[in-house]
Coordinates of C-alpha atoms in Angstrom, one line a residue:
Chain A
X21 CA -0.2 0.0 0.0
X22 CA 1.3 3.3 -1.0
X23 CA 0.4 5.1 2.1
X24 CA -1.8 4.2 5.3
X25 CA -4.2 7.4 4.5
X26 CA -4.6 5.9 1.5
X27 CA -6.7 3.1 2.8
X28 CA -8.7 5.3 4.8
X29 CA -9.6 7.7 2.1
X30 CA -10.0 5.0 -0.2
X31 CA -12.7 3.3 2.2
X32 CA -14.7 6.4 2.8
X33 CA -14.9 7.1 -0.8
X34 CA -16.4 3.6 -1.2
X35 CA -18.9 4.7 1.9
X36 CA -20.1 7.5 0.3
X37 CA -20.4 5.8 -3.4
X38 CA -21.8 2.9 -2.3
X39 CA -24.5 5.4 0.3
X40 CA -25.6 7.8 -3.0
X41 CA -26.0 4.8 -5.4
X42 CA -27.8 3.0 -3.1
X43 CA -29.9 6.1 -2.7
X44 CA -30.1 7.2 -6.2
X45 CA -30.4 3.7 -8.0
X46 CA -34.1 2.4 -6.5
X47 CA -35.4 6.1 -7.2
X48 CA -34.2 6.2 -10.4
X49 CA -36.1 2.8 -10.7
X50 CA -39.0 4.0 -9.3
X51 CA -39.5 7.3 -11.5
X52 CA -38.6 4.9 -14.6
X53 CA -41.0 2.5 -13.6
X54 CA -43.7 5.2 -12.9
X55 CA -43.1 6.8 -16.5
X56 CA -43.4 3.4 -18.1
X57 CA -46.8 2.7 -16.4
X58 CA -48.3 5.8 -16.5
X59 CA -47.8 5.9 -20.2
X60 CA -48.7 2.7 -20.3
X61 CA -52.3 3.3 -18.8
X62 CA -52.1 6.6 -21.2
X63 CA -51.9 4.8 -24.5
X64 CA -54.2 2.2 -23.3
X65 CA -56.6 5.1 -22.6
X66 CA -56.2 6.5 -26.3
X67 CA -56.6 3.1 -27.4
X68 CA -59.9 2.9 -25.8
X69 CA -60.6 6.9 -27.0
X70 CA -59.9 5.9 -30.8
X71 CA -62.3 2.4 -30.6
X72 CA -64.6 5.3 -29.2
X73 CA -64.1 8.1 -31.8
X74 CA -64.6 5.2 -34.6
X75 CA -68.1 4.0 -32.9
X76 CA -69.2 7.7 -32.8
X77 CA -71.7 9.1 -34.9
X78 CA -70.4 12.4 -36.5
X79 CA -67.6 14.3 -34.9
X80 CA -66.5 16.2 -31.9
X81 CA -64.1 18.6 -32.6
X82 CA -63.5 19.0 -28.6
X83 CA -62.6 15.2 -28.2
X84 CA -60.6 15.2 -31.3
X85 CA -58.9 17.9 -30.1
X86 CA -58.2 16.4 -26.7
X87 CA -56.9 13.3 -28.5
X88 CA -55.0 15.2 -30.8
X89 CA -53.3 16.7 -27.4
X90 CA -53.1 13.7 -25.4
X91 CA -51.3 12.0 -28.6
X92 CA -48.6 14.1 -28.9
X93 CA -48.3 14.4 -24.9
X94 CA -47.4 10.6 -25.3
X95 CA -45.2 10.7 -28.5
X96 CA -43.0 13.3 -27.1
X97 CA -40.7 12.0 -24.4
X98 CA -42.1 13.5 -21.3
X99 CA -42.2 12.1 -17.8
X100 CA -44.9 10.4 -15.8
X101 CA -47.1 14.0 -15.2
X102 CA -47.2 14.3 -19.1
X103 CA -48.3 11.1 -19.4
X104 CA -50.6 11.0 -16.9
X105 CA -51.8 14.5 -18.3
X106 CA -52.4 12.9 -21.6
X107 CA -54.2 9.6 -20.1
X108 CA -56.5 12.3 -18.2
X109 CA -57.2 13.7 -22.4
X110 CA -57.8 10.7 -23.7
X111 CA -60.5 9.5 -21.2
X112 CA -62.0 13.1 -21.4
X113 CA -62.0 12.1 -25.5
X114 CA -63.4 9.3 -24.4
X115 CA -66.2 10.1 -22.4
X116 CA -67.1 12.6 -25.0
X117 CA -67.3 10.6 -28.4
X118 CA -69.2 7.9 -25.8
X119 CA -71.8 11.1 -25.0
X120 CA -72.5 11.2 -28.8
X121 CA -73.6 8.0 -29.9
Chain B
X30 CA -35.3 -16.6 5.2
X31 CA -38.1 -14.9 3.8
X32 CA -37.1 -11.7 1.9
X33 CA -39.6 -9.9 4.0
X34 CA -37.6 -11.2 7.3
X35 CA -34.2 -10.8 5.1
X36 CA -35.1 -7.2 4.5
X37 CA -36.1 -6.3 8.9
X38 CA -32.7 -7.9 9.7
X39 CA -30.6 -6.9 6.8
X40 CA -31.8 -2.7 6.4
X41 CA -30.5 -1.8 10.6
X42 CA -27.4 -3.9 9.8
X43 CA -26.8 -2.2 6.7
X44 CA -27.2 1.1 8.9
X45 CA -25.8 0.0 12.0
X46 CA -22.3 -1.0 10.2
X47 CA -22.2 2.3 8.5
X48 CA -22.5 3.7 11.6
X49 CA -19.5 1.8 13.3
X50 CA -17.0 2.4 10.4
X51 CA -18.2 6.4 10.0
X52 CA -17.0 6.0 14.2
X53 CA -13.9 4.2 13.4
X54 CA -12.8 6.7 10.9
X55 CA -13.4 9.6 13.6
X56 CA -11.6 7.7 16.3
X57 CA -8.9 6.9 13.6
X58 CA -8.5 10.9 12.4
X59 CA -8.8 12.2 16.6
X60 CA -6.0 9.4 17.2
X61 CA -4.0 11.4 14.4
X62 CA -3.3 14.4 16.7
X63 CA -1.8 12.1 19.8
X64 CA 1.8 13.0 19.9
X65 CA 3.8 10.0 19.5
X66 CA 5.7 8.8 22.8
X67 CA 8.6 6.1 22.7
X68 CA 9.5 6.2 25.9
X69 CA 9.4 2.5 27.3
X70 CA 7.3 2.7 30.5
X71 CA 7.1 6.0 31.9
X72 CA 10.0 7.0 34.2
X73 CA 8.7 9.1 37.0
X74 CA 12.1 10.5 37.0
X75 CA 12.3 14.7 37.1
X76 CA 15.1 14.8 33.9
X77 CA 16.2 17.9 35.8
X78 CA 19.9 17.8 35.7
X79 CA 22.7 19.6 37.8
X80 CA 22.7 23.2 37.8
X81 CA 26.1 24.1 35.9
X82 CA 27.0 27.8 36.4
X83 CA 25.7 28.9 40.0
X84 CA 24.6 26.3 41.8
X85 CA 27.2 24.1 43.7
X86 CA 29.3 27.7 44.5
X87 CA 30.2 27.1 48.1
X88 CA 30.4 30.6 50.2
X89 CA 33.7 29.7 51.9
X90 CA 35.6 28.7 48.8
X91 CA 37.2 31.8 47.4
X92 CA 40.8 33.0 46.1
X93 CA 43.2 35.4 46.2
X94 CA 44.0 38.4 43.5
X95 CA 45.9 37.2 40.4
X96 CA 49.0 39.3 41.5
X97 CA 49.2 37.2 44.6
X98 CA 48.5 33.8 43.3
X99 CA 51.1 34.6 40.7
X100 CA 53.5 35.4 43.1
X101 CA 52.7 32.1 45.5
X102 CA 53.3 29.9 41.7
X103 CA 56.4 31.9 41.3
X104 CA 57.8 30.7 44.7
X105 CA 56.7 27.2 44.3
X106 CA 56.2 24.4 41.9
X107 CA 53.0 23.2 44.0
X108 CA 50.6 25.9 45.4
X109 CA 48.0 24.5 47.5
X110 CA 45.3 27.1 48.0
X111 CA 43.3 26.8 51.5
X112 CA 40.5 24.5 50.7
X113 CA 42.2 22.7 48.0
X114 CA 41.0 19.3 48.3
X115 CA 42.8 17.5 45.2
X116 CA 45.7 15.5 46.3
X117 CA 48.5 12.9 44.1
X118 CA 51.0 10.7 44.2
X119 CA 53.7 13.1 44.8
X120 CA 56.3 10.3 43.7
X121 CA 55.0 9.1 40.3
X122 CA 53.9 12.6 39.5
X123 CA 57.4 13.9 40.3
X124 CA 59.0 11.6 38.2
X125 CA 57.2 13.4 35.1
X126 CA 57.2 17.1 36.3
X127 CA 60.0 19.0 35.5
X128 CA 59.2 22.3 36.0
X129 CA 55.6 22.0 35.8
X130 CA 53.7 24.4 38.3
X131 CA 50.9 23.6 39.8
X132 CA 47.8 25.5 41.2
X133 CA 45.9 23.8 43.8
X134 CA 42.2 25.8 44.5
X135 CA 39.3 24.4 46.3
X136 CA 36.1 23.3 44.9
X137 CA 32.9 25.1 44.7
X138 CA 34.6 28.8 42.8
X139 CA 32.0 31.1 41.4
X140 CA 32.6 31.8 37.6
X141 CA 34.6 35.0 38.6
X142 CA 37.2 32.8 40.9
X143 CA 37.4 30.4 38.2
X144 CA 38.4 33.2 35.9
X145 CA 41.0 34.3 38.0
X146 CA 42.7 31.4 38.9
X147 CA 42.3 30.6 35.0
X148 CA 44.8 34.1 34.2
X149 CA 47.6 32.9 36.4
X150 CA 49.7 32.9 33.6
X151 CA 52.6 31.3 35.5
X152 CA 50.7 28.0 36.3
X153 CA 51.1 25.0 34.0
X154 CA 48.3 23.3 35.6
X155 CA 45.4 24.8 37.3
X156 CA 43.4 22.3 39.9
X157 CA 40.1 23.9 40.7
X158 CA 38.4 21.0 43.2
X159 CA 39.4 17.9 41.2
X160 CA 39.0 19.5 37.7
X161 CA 42.4 19.5 36.2
X162 CA 43.5 21.6 33.0
X163 CA 46.2 23.4 31.5
X164 CA 46.8 25.3 28.6
X165 CA 43.9 24.5 26.4
X166 CA 43.5 21.2 27.5
X167 CA 41.4 19.2 30.2
X168 CA 41.8 16.0 31.6
X169 CA 39.2 13.8 32.3
X170 CA 38.6 10.2 33.8
X171 CA 36.7 8.4 31.6
X172 CA 36.6 5.0 33.6
X173 CA 34.7 4.0 37.0
X174 CA 37.9 3.5 39.0
X175 CA 39.2 6.9 37.6
X176 CA 36.0 8.5 38.9
X177 CA 36.1 6.7 41.9
X178 CA 39.5 8.3 43.2
X179 CA 38.5 11.3 41.9
X180 CA 35.3 11.9 43.5
X181 CA 36.2 9.5 46.6
X182 CA 39.4 10.4 47.7
X183 CA 40.1 13.4 45.4
X184 CA 43.1 11.3 43.9
X185 CA 44.1 13.2 40.8
X186 CA 47.3 11.5 39.9
X187 CA 46.0 9.7 36.5
X188 CA 45.0 13.0 35.5
X189 CA 47.8 14.8 36.4
X190 CA 50.4 12.6 34.4
X191 CA 47.9 12.7 31.3
X192 CA 48.2 16.2 31.1
X193 CA 51.7 16.7 31.4
X194 CA 52.4 14.4 29.2
X195 CA 50.1 15.7 26.6
X196 CA 51.4 19.5 27.1
X197 CA 54.9 18.0 26.4
X198 CA 53.4 15.8 23.1
X199 CA 54.7 12.7 25.3
X200 CA 53.1 9.0 25.2
X201 CA 51.0 9.2 28.3
X202 CA 51.7 6.9 31.4
X203 CA 48.9 3.8 31.5
X204 CA 46.3 4.3 34.3
X205 CA 46.7 2.6 37.8
X206 CA 44.2 2.6 40.4
X207 CA 45.8 3.3 43.4
X208 CA 42.8 3.3 45.6
X209 CA 43.0 1.0 48.5
X210 CA 40.7 -0.7 50.6
X211 CA 40.3 -2.3 53.9
X212 CA 37.3 -4.8 55.5
X213 CA 35.2 -2.7 57.7
X214 CA 35.7 -3.4 61.8
X215 CA 33.5 -5.0 63.9
X216 CA 32.2 -1.9 65.6
X217 CA 32.3 -0.1 62.5
X218 CA 29.9 -2.4 61.3
X219 CA 27.8 -2.6 64.3
X220 CA 27.3 1.0 64.5
X221 CA 26.3 1.4 60.6
X222 CA 24.3 -1.5 60.8
X223 CA 22.6 -0.1 64.3
X224 CA 22.0 3.5 62.2
X225 CA 20.5 1.5 59.1
X226 CA 18.5 -0.6 61.3
X227 CA 17.0 2.2 62.8
X228 CA 16.5 4.9 59.9
X229 CA 17.9 3.6 57.0
X230 CA 20.5 5.4 56.7
X231 CA 24.1 5.9 58.7
X232 CA 25.9 9.3 58.2
X233 CA 29.0 9.5 59.0
X234 CA 30.9 12.4 60.9
X235 CA 32.0 14.4 58.2
X236 CA 29.5 13.6 55.3
X237 CA 27.4 16.3 53.8
X238 CA 24.0 14.1 53.4
X239 CA 21.1 15.4 55.6
X240 CA 18.1 13.5 54.6
X241 CA 17.5 11.3 51.6
X242 CA 15.7 12.8 48.8
X243 CA 12.3 11.0 49.2
X244 CA 10.4 10.8 46.5
X245 CA 13.6 10.0 44.0
X246 CA 14.8 6.9 46.7
X247 CA 10.8 6.0 46.4
X248 CA 11.0 6.0 42.9
X249 CA 14.7 4.6 42.7
X250 CA 14.1 1.6 45.1
X251 CA 10.3 1.1 45.7
X252 CA 10.9 -1.5 48.3
X253 CA 13.3 0.9 50.1
X254 CA 17.0 0.9 50.7
X255 CA 20.0 1.5 53.0
X256 CA 22.2 4.7 52.6
X257 CA 25.5 5.3 54.0
X258 CA 27.2 8.3 53.8
X259 CA 31.2 8.4 54.4
X260 CA 32.9 11.9 54.1
X261 CA 35.4 12.0 51.4
X262 CA 38.6 10.5 52.4
X263 CA 42.1 11.8 52.1
X264 CA 44.6 10.0 49.2
X265 CA 46.0 7.0 50.3
X266 CA 43.7 6.6 53.6
X267 CA 41.9 2.6 52.5
X268 CA 38.2 2.7 52.1
X269 CA 36.1 1.0 54.4
X270 CA 34.2 -1.3 51.9
X271 CA 30.7 -1.4 53.7
X272 CA 28.6 -2.2 50.5
X273 CA 29.8 -5.9 50.0
X274 CA 30.0 -6.3 53.9
X275 CA 26.2 -5.3 54.1
X276 CA 25.3 -7.2 51.1
X277 CA 27.0 -10.4 52.4
X278 CA 24.9 -10.1 55.5
X279 CA 21.6 -8.9 53.7
X280 CA 21.4 -10.0 50.2
X281 CA 18.0 -8.9 49.4
X282 CA 18.7 -5.4 50.9
X283 CA 19.4 -2.7 48.4
X284 CA 22.7 -0.4 49.6
X285 CA 23.8 2.8 48.5
X286 CA 27.0 3.8 49.7
X287 CA 28.6 7.3 49.4
X288 CA 32.4 8.0 49.7
X289 CA 32.2 11.8 49.2
X290 CA 30.9 12.5 46.1
X291 CA 31.2 8.9 44.8
X292 CA 28.2 7.0 45.2
X293 CA 28.2 3.1 45.2
X294 CA 24.9 0.1 44.7
X295 CA 25.0 -2.7 46.4
X296 CA 22.5 -5.5 46.7
X297 CA 20.4 -7.1 44.1
X298 CA 20.5 -6.8 40.5
X299 CA 23.6 -5.0 41.4
X300 CA 25.6 -6.6 38.4
X301 CA 22.6 -5.8 36.4
X302 CA 22.6 -1.9 36.2
X303 CA 25.2 -0.7 39.5
X304 CA 28.1 -0.2 36.6
X305 CA 25.5 1.2 33.8
X306 CA 24.3 3.9 36.5
X307 CA 27.2 4.6 37.8
X308 CA 29.1 5.2 34.2
X309 CA 26.1 7.3 33.2
X310 CA 25.4 9.0 35.9
X311 CA 29.1 10.0 36.1
X312 CA 30.0 10.0 32.4
X313 CA 27.8 12.8 32.3
X314 CA 27.8 14.6 35.9
X315 CA 31.6 14.1 36.6
X316 CA 33.0 17.7 35.1
X317 CA 30.4 19.4 36.8
X318 CA 31.1 17.7 40.1
X319 CA 34.5 17.8 39.6
X320 CA 34.8 21.9 40.1
X321 CA 31.7 21.8 42.5
X322 CA 31.0 21.5 45.9
X323 CA 27.4 20.2 46.2
X324 CA 26.1 18.4 49.1
X325 CA 25.5 14.9 49.3
X326 CA 22.0 14.8 49.2
X327 CA 21.7 17.0 46.3
X328 CA 24.1 14.5 44.0
X329 CA 22.1 11.5 45.6
X330 CA 19.1 12.5 44.3
X331 CA 20.3 13.2 40.6
X332 CA 21.8 9.6 40.7
X333 CA 18.4 8.2 42.1
X334 CA 16.9 9.8 39.0
X335 CA 19.6 8.0 36.9
X336 CA 18.8 4.4 38.6
X337 CA 15.0 5.5 38.2
X338 CA 15.4 5.7 34.7
X339 CA 17.4 3.0 33.7
X340 CA 15.0 0.5 35.7
X341 CA 12.3 2.0 33.6
X342 CA 13.7 1.5 30.6
X343 CA 13.0 -1.8 31.0
X344 CA 16.3 -3.4 30.5
X345 CA 17.7 -6.4 32.2
X346 CA 14.0 -7.1 32.6
X347 CA 13.6 -5.9 36.1
X348 CA 10.0 -6.1 37.1
X349 CA 8.1 -2.7 35.9
X350 CA 5.8 -0.9 37.9
X351 CA 2.3 -2.1 36.6
X352 CA 0.4 1.0 33.8
X353 CA -2.7 0.1 33.0
X354 CA -3.2 -0.3 28.9
X355 CA -4.6 2.6 26.8
X356 CA -7.7 1.5 25.3
X357 CA -7.3 3.5 22.3
X358 CA -3.7 2.7 21.7
X359 CA -4.4 -1.1 22.3
X360 CA -7.5 -0.7 19.4
X361 CA -5.6 1.5 17.1
X362 CA -4.3 -1.6 15.3
X363 CA -7.4 -3.5 14.9
X364 CA -8.7 0.2 13.1
X365 CA -8.2 0.0 10.0
X366 CA -9.4 -4.2 9.7
X367 CA -12.8 -3.3 11.5
X368 CA -13.0 -0.2 9.0
X369 CA -12.2 -2.0 6.2
X370 CA -14.7 -5.0 7.7
X371 CA -17.3 -2.3 8.0
X372 CA -17.2 -1.0 4.5
X373 CA -17.1 -4.4 3.2
X374 CA -20.3 -5.4 5.0
X375 CA -22.0 -2.3 4.0
X376 CA -21.3 -2.4 0.4
X377 CA -22.4 -6.2 0.3
X378 CA -25.8 -5.0 2.3
X379 CA -26.3 -1.8 -0.6
X380 CA -25.8 -4.4 -3.1
X381 CA -28.0 -7.1 -2.0
X382 CA -30.9 -4.2 -0.9
X383 CA -30.4 -2.8 -5.0
X384 CA -30.8 -6.1 -6.2
X385 CA -34.5 -6.4 -8.2
X386 CA -37.3 -8.3 -6.4
X387 CA -37.4 -11.1 -8.0
X388 CA -40.7 -11.7 -10.5
X389 CA -39.8 -14.9 -11.8
X390 CA -42.7 -16.5 -12.8
X391 CA -44.4 -19.0 -10.2
X392 CA -42.0 -16.9 -7.3
X393 CA -45.3 -14.6 -7.2
X394 CA -48.4 -15.0 -6.5
X395 CA -49.8 -13.6 -9.5
X396 CA -53.4 -13.8 -10.8
X397 CA -53.0 -11.5 -13.8
X398 CA -51.9 -13.9 -16.2
X399 CA -55.3 -16.5 -15.5
X400 CA -57.5 -13.3 -15.8
X401 CA -56.0 -12.1 -19.1
X402 CA -56.3 -15.4 -20.6
X403 CA -59.8 -15.9 -18.9
X404 CA -61.2 -12.9 -20.2
X405 CA -59.3 -13.0 -23.9
X406 CA -61.6 -16.4 -23.9
X407 CA -64.5 -14.6 -23.5
X408 CA -64.1 -11.6 -25.7
X409 CA -63.3 -14.4 -28.5
X410 CA -66.6 -16.0 -27.6
X411 CA -68.4 -12.8 -27.1
X412 CA -67.0 -11.4 -30.4
X413 CA -69.2 -13.9 -32.5
X414 CA -72.7 -12.3 -31.0
X415 CA -71.9 -8.8 -31.0
X416 CA -73.9 -6.5 -32.9
X417 CA -73.3 -2.8 -33.7
X418 CA -74.1 -1.6 -30.5
X419 CA -71.8 -4.0 -28.5
X420 CA -69.1 -3.7 -30.5
X421 CA -67.5 -0.6 -28.7
X422 CA -67.7 -1.6 -26.0
X423 CA -66.1 -5.1 -27.0
X424 CA -63.0 -3.6 -28.7
X425 CA -62.4 -1.2 -26.0
X426 CA -62.1 -4.3 -24.0
X427 CA -60.2 -6.0 -26.4
X428 CA -57.5 -2.8 -26.9
X429 CA -57.6 -2.7 -22.7
X430 CA -56.9 -6.1 -22.8
X431 CA -54.0 -5.9 -25.1
X432 CA -52.1 -2.7 -23.1
X433 CA -53.1 -5.0 -19.9
X434 CA -51.1 -7.9 -21.8
X435 CA -48.2 -5.7 -22.9
X436 CA -47.8 -4.3 -19.2
X437 CA -47.6 -7.7 -17.9
X438 CA -45.0 -8.6 -20.2
X439 CA -42.7 -5.2 -19.5
X440 CA -43.2 -6.5 -16.2
X441 CA -45.0 -3.3 -14.9
X442 CA -46.5 -2.8 -11.1
X443 CA -49.4 -5.7 -10.6
X444 CA -51.5 -2.8 -9.4
X445 CA -51.3 -1.4 -12.8
X446 CA -52.0 -4.6 -14.4
X447 CA -54.6 -5.2 -12.4
X448 CA -56.1 -2.1 -13.0
X449 CA -56.2 -2.6 -17.1
X450 CA -58.0 -5.8 -16.3
X451 CA -60.5 -4.2 -14.4
X452 CA -60.9 -2.0 -17.2
X453 CA -61.1 -4.4 -19.7
X454 CA -63.3 -6.7 -17.4
X455 CA -65.9 -3.4 -16.9
X456 CA -66.2 -3.1 -20.9
X457 CA -66.4 -6.6 -21.4
X458 CA -69.7 -6.5 -18.6
X459 CA -71.0 -3.7 -20.5
X460 CA -70.7 -5.9 -23.6
X461 CA -72.3 -9.2 -22.1
X462 CA -75.3 -6.9 -20.3
X463 CA -75.2 -5.5 -23.9
X464 CA -75.3 -9.0 -26.0
X465 CA -78.0 -10.0 -22.5
X466 CA -76.1 -13.6 -22.0
X467 CA -75.6 -13.2 -18.1
X468 CA -73.2 -16.2 -18.3
X469 CA -70.8 -13.7 -20.5
X470 CA -70.4 -11.0 -17.2
X471 CA -66.6 -12.1 -16.9
X472 CA -67.5 -12.5 -13.1
X473 CA -69.6 -15.6 -13.6
X474 CA -67.7 -16.5 -16.6
X475 CA -64.1 -16.7 -14.9
X476 CA -66.2 -18.5 -12.1
X477 CA -67.4 -20.8 -14.7
X478 CA -64.2 -21.4 -16.0
X479 CA -62.3 -22.2 -12.9
X480 CA -64.7 -24.5 -11.7

């Protein structure tokens, strides 16, 4: 060993590194999972809304606008919040189309 | 062990390990501030030596003026000023002396008086106390017999011979130990023993030992010692050999005998350290002692400190007094290993905590695939019966089922999969109600499938 102090320094760096890693990694993983879940939910809602649109009589511009917004939100690289907003828009569009049957 | 149970002890352990590691690190850092101490057993002896310049100057000792001394030296080859203590074998000195003129001054002169003696230019050799100097030279003894002769009897024969021959650039004659011993007589020994038994010390008339320096004595000889103080003897007068005589009768009793400023140790361990103590003591202080006039008590005190130092130095495997171990010093060598262990444990536990929960099939009680399959089969069956009215609901149900399937395949949270399945089931329920077949309602259908 070059110098006894290096030993302690290396140990301290390892400790801090491990601590940061164990704090950061699960956090990032949870966020990633949330994002994917929200996108999955949003996509499901958009697909449902698309089905409702095809089944609706006539056009509902309000619903179409909402669905377009939802699709652009999901298409972008947004996070969980954007995906949740997209899901909200899609559900609302879905509701509008169902009312126009 | 179940995963939950493992978590329950792994997490606290992980943080405990981290705490210990940090604590060890802090202890290590704090320990860096400790000074390095190389003493082997801390000696309680005070390190103060003998004050060299003013101490030991006697009020009575004085010398005449330089002029007077010069006149005296001019008149006689050897001048002994009042109070002079040095003496020598005149026969041997005369054999080499020639026209050497010797001025003998008493010990205990202060700085000015010593300078006056030095200024007597016609004296070839000056003797102050027993310090012999001449020209640029100063002769000093360097063996125990030499110091013994010098301090017990004031004998400077060898020093004079060395100095005279050196000044003449002649080879110096070999030293000769002229000290003579005699066995103490019965009555003498009885008197000394009586004193020693009563008070632990015997101070002969003429000796300057007033009392024993107590702390120094206790440190040097924790079990107590006997002290015999005799005045310096005249040159040629045999010294009574009290040390061996007392040791022969009391082998376990440490005995310290002083002849003037000469100190001897007799008793247990004498072979181990008496010579070392004497040599190191006189090697360091002979110069000061030879010209100064110290009371025996002061010299004895310094000698006892030296003995203590030697004892505590752990030489000769003499038992040391008990000293409690400093826990920090004992622990320090273990700290790096403890620290490394803690770091390793923390790393391992952290890595384990990072590992993804196992989602392998069969491990988890996952009803999603069964439900997904059941609902998919239901959708397929119902797709034959739907009309324009019920089609959208069925399609939405199928779309949602697909979403649930891909979510399950992507290992998204079970709750999310369940939500999607619930939505799909709701759509299918709608469809079944519109179609009007109660057994196609998902709850009934699934129950029928499972039974």
